[in-house]
CSV table of C-alpha atoms in Angstrom, one decimal:
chain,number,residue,atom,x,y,z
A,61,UNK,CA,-58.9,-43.8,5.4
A,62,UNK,CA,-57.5,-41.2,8.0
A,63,UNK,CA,-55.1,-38.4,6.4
A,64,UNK,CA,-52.3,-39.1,8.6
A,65,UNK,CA,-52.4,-42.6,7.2
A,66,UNK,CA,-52.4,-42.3,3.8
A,67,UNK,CA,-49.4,-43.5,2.0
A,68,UNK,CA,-47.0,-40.3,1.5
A,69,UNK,CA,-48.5,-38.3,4.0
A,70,UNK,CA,-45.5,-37.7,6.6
A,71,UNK,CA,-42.7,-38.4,4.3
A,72,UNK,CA,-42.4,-34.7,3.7
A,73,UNK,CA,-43.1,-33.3,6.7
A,74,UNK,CA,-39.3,-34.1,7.9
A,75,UNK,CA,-37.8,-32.2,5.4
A,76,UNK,CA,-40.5,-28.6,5.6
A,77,UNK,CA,-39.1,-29.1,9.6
A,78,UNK,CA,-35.5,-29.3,8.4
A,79,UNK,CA,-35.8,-26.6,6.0
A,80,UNK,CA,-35.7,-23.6,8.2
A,81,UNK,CA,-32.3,-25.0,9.9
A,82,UNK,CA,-31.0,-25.7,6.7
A,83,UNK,CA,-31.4,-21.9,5.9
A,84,UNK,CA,-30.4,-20.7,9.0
A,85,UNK,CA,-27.1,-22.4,9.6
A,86,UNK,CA,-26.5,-21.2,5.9
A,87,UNK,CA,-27.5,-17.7,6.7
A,88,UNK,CA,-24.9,-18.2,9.9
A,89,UNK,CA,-22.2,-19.0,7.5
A,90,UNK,CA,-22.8,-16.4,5.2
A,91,UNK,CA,-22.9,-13.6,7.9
A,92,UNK,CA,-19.4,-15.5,9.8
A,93,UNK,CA,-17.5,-14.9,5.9
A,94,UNK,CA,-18.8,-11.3,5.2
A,95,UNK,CA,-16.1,-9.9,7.3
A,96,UNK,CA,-13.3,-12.2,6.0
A,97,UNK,CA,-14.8,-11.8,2.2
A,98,UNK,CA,-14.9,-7.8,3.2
A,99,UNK,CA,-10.8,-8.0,4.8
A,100,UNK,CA,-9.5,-9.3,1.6
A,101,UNK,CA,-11.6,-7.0,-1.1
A,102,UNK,CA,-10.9,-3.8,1.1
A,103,UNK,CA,-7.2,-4.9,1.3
A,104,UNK,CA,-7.0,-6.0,-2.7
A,105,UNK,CA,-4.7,-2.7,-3.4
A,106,UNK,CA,-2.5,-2.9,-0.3
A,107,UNK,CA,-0.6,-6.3,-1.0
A,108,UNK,CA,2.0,-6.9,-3.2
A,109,UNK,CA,4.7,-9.7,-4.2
A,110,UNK,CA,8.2,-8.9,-2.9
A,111,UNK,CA,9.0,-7.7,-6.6
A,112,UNK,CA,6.8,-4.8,-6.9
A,113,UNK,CA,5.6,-3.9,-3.7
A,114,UNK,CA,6.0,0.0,-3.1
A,115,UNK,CA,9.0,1.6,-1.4
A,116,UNK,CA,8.3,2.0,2.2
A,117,UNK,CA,10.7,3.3,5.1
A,118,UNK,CA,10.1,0.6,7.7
A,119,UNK,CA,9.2,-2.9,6.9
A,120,UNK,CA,7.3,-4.5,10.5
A,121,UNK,CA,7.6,-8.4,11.1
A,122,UNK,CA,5.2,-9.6,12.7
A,123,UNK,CA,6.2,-12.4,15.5
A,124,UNK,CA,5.4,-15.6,14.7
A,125,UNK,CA,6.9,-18.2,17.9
A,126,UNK,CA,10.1,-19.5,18.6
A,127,UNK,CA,11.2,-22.9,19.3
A,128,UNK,CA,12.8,-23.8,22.4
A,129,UNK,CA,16.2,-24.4,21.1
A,130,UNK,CA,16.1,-20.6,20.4
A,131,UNK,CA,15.8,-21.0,16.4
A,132,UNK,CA,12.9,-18.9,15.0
A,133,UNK,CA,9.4,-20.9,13.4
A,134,UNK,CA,9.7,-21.7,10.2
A,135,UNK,CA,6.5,-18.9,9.8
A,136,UNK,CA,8.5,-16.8,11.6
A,137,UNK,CA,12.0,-17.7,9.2
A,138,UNK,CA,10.0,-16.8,6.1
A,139,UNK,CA,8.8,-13.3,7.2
A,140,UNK,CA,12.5,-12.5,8.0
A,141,UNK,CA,13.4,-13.6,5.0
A,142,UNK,CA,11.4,-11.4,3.5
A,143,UNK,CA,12.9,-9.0,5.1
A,144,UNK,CA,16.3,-9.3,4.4
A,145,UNK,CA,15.1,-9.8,0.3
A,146,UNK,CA,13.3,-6.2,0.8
A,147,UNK,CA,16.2,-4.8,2.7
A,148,UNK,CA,18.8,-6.0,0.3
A,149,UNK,CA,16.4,-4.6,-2.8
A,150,UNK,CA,16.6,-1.1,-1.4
A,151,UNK,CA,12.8,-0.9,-0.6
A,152,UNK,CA,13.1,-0.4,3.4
A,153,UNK,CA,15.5,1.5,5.4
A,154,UNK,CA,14.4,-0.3,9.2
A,155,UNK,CA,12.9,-3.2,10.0
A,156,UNK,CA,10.5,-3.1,13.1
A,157,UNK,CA,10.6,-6.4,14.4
A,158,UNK,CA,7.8,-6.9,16.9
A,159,UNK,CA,6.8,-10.1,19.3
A,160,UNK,CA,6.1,-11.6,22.2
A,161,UNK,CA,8.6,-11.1,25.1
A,162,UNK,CA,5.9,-11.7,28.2
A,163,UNK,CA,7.7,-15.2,29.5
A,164,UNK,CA,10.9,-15.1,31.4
A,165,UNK,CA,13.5,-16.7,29.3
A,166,UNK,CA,11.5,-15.9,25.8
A,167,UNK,CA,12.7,-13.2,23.2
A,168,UNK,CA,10.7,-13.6,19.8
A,169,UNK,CA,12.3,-9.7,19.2
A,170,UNK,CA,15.9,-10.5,20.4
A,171,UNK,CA,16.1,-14.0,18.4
A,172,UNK,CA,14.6,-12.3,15.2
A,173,UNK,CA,17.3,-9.3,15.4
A,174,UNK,CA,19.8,-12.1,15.6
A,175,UNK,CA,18.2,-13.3,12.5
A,176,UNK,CA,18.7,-10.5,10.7
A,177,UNK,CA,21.7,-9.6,11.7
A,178,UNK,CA,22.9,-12.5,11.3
A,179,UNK,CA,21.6,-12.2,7.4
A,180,UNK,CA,23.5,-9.0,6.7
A,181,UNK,CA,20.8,-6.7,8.0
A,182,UNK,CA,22.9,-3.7,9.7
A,183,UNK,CA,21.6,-4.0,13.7
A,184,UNK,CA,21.5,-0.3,13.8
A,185,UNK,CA,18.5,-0.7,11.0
A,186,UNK,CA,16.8,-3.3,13.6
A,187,UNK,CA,14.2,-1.4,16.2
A,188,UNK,CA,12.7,-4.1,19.0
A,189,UNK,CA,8.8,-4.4,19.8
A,190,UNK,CA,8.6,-6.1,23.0
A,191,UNK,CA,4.6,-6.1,23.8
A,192,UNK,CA,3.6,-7.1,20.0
A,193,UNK,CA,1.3,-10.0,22.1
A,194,UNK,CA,-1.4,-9.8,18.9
A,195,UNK,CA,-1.5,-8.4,15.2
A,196,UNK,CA,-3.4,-5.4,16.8
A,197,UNK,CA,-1.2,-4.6,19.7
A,198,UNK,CA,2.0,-4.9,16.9
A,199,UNK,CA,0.0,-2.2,14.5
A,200,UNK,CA,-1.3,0.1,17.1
A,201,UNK,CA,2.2,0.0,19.1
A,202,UNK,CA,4.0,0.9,15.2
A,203,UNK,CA,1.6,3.8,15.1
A,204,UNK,CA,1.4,5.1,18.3
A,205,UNK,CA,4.7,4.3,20.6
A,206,UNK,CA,7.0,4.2,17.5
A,207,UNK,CA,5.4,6.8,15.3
A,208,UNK,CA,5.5,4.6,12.3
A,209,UNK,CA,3.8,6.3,9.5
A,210,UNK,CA,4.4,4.3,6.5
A,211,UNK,CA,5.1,0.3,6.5
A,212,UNK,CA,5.4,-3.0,4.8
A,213,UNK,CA,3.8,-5.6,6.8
A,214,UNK,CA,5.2,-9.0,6.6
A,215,UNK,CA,3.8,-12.0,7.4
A,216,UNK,CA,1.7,-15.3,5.8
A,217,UNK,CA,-0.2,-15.1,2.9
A,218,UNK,CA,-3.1,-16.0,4.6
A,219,UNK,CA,-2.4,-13.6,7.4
A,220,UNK,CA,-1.5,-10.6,5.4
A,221,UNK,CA,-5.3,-9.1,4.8
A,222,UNK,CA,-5.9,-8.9,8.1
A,223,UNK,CA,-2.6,-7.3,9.3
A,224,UNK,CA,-2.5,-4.6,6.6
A,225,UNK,CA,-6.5,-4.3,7.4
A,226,UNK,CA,-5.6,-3.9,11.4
A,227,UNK,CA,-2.0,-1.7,10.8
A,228,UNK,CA,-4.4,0.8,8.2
A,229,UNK,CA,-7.1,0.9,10.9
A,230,UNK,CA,-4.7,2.3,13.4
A,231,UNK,CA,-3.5,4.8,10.8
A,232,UNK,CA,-0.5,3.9,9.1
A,233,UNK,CA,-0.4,3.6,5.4
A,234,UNK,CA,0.6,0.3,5.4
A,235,UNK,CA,0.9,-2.3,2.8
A,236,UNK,CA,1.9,-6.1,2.8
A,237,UNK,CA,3.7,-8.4,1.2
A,238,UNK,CA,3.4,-12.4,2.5
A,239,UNK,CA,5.0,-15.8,2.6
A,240,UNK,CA,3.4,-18.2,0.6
A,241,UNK,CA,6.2,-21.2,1.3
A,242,UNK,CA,3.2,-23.1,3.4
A,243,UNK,CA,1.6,-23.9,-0.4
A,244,UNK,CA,3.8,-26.3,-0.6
A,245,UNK,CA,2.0,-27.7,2.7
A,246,UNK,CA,-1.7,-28.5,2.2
A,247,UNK,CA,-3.4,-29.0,5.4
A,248,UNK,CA,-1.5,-26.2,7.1
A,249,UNK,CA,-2.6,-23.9,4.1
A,250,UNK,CA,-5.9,-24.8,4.7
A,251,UNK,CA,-6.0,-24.7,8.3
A,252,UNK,CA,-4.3,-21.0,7.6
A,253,UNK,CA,-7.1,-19.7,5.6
A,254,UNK,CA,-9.7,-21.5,7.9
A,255,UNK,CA,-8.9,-19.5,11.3
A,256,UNK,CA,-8.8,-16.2,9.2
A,257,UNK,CA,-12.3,-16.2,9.2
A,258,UNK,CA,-13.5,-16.6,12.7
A,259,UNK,CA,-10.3,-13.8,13.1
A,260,UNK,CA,-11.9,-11.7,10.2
A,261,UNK,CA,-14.6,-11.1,12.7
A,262,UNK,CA,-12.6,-10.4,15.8
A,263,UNK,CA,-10.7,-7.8,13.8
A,264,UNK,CA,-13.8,-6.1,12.2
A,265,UNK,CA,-14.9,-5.8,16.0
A,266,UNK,CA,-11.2,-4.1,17.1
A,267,UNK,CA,-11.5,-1.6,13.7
A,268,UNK,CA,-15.1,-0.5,14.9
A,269,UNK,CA,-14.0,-0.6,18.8
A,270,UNK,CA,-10.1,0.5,18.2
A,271,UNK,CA,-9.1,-0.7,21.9
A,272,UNK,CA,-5.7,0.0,23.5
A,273,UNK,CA,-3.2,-2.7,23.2
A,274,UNK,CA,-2.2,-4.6,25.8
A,275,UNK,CA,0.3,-2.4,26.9
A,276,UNK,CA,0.8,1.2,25.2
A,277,UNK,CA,4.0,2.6,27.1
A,278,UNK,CA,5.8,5.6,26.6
A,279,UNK,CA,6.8,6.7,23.2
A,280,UNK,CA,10.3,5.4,22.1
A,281,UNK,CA,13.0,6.6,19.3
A,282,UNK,CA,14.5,3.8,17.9
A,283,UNK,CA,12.8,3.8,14.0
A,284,UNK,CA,13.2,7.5,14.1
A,285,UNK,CA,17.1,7.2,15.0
A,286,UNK,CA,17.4,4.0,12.5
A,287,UNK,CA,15.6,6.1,9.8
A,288,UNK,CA,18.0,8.8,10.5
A,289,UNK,CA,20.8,6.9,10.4
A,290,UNK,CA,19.8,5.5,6.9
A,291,UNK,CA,19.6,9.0,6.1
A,292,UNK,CA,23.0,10.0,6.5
A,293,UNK,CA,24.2,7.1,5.3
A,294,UNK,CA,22.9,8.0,1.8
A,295,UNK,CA,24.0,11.0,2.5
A,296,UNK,CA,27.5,10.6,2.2
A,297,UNK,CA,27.3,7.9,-0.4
């Protein structure tokens, strides 16, 4: 009897061919979560709960869309909040609200000062980002136009390794604290971790690369002047 005909002799051979693709798209996997497994151990010591996270001078909200009656995401709600809790606490002095202003007729900054303000947040403790278009172009602006040093980042749970990974990177000594309302929300929690990996490796590509936002600008004032208004207000306590 021919070997090719003998009973057994091919049943195996599709699973030897399958093998290798088996090992490769697990390989593939493996290499896609390094730099999201990386983010979250490198960031362990940098993110807190609102309770205990360290006293920092400027707390930066990260933008987060706005709906077109004007009213702020509920993502983007839950990072003021934080805010406003942090303020309140004594743990920040500013807040450096920071979004994306590049449509005619859309202010994430303006509708999340009006937020705050509207919260109890002085306005005079509220400093305007205009060109925070990413999480890297709101960190590298905080450093570099706005000569933030020290921060609190705010944002989602999910999102919060690779902000406070992306605000370090561009050399402020920045910790974070995140929302974890969406818990309550299954698929949306999922979906929030799921894109943080595929975003794990676009950030480990801007920390290696450390590109210029989308727009720089000139250096501006306002934390400094908010900080030093905080200042004298303790002052003369």
């Amino acid at each position: 009897m021919p070997e090719s005909a003998k009973p057994g002799a091919d049943t195996a051979r599709p699973g030897r061919r399958r093998l290798p693709l088996v090992l490769a798209a697990v390989a593939v996997m493996v290499l896609a979560c390094t730099p999201f497994v990386w983010q979250l151990f490198a960031t362990s010591d940098h993110r807190y709960g609102v309770e205990n996270v360290p006293e920092r001078p400027v707390a930066l909200v990260l933008g987060a869309g706005v709906r077109p009656d004007g009213v702020p995401s509920h993502l983007l709600a839950q990072r003021l909040e934080l805010a406003v809790e942090l303020y309140e606490a004594g743990r920040i002095e500013a807040v450096l609200v920071s979004g994306d202003n590049g449509v005619e007729h859309y202010s994430e900054t303006d509708t999340m000062r009006d937020y705050l303000v509207e919260a109890g947040v002085p306005a005079d403790r509220i400093v305007g980002d205009h060109a925070g278009f990413a999480t890297w172009d709101s960190c590298a602006r905080a450093a570099e136009v706005f000569g933030v040093k020290e921060a609190v980042v705010l944002t989602q749970d999910f999102h919060v390794p690779r902000a406070v990974g992306l605000c370090r990177a561009a050399g402020i000594d920045a910790v974070g604290v995140g929302d974890n309302s969406f818990r309550e929300r299954a698929t949306a929690t999922v979906y929030g971790w799921m894109r943080e990996v595929p975003a794990a490796v676009a950030a480990l590509g801007t920390v290696l690369l450390r590109p210029d936002p989308t727009f720089l600008g000139e250096p501006e004032t306002g934390v400094d002047e908010a900080l030093a208004r905080a200042a004298e207000e303790s002052a003369t306590r």
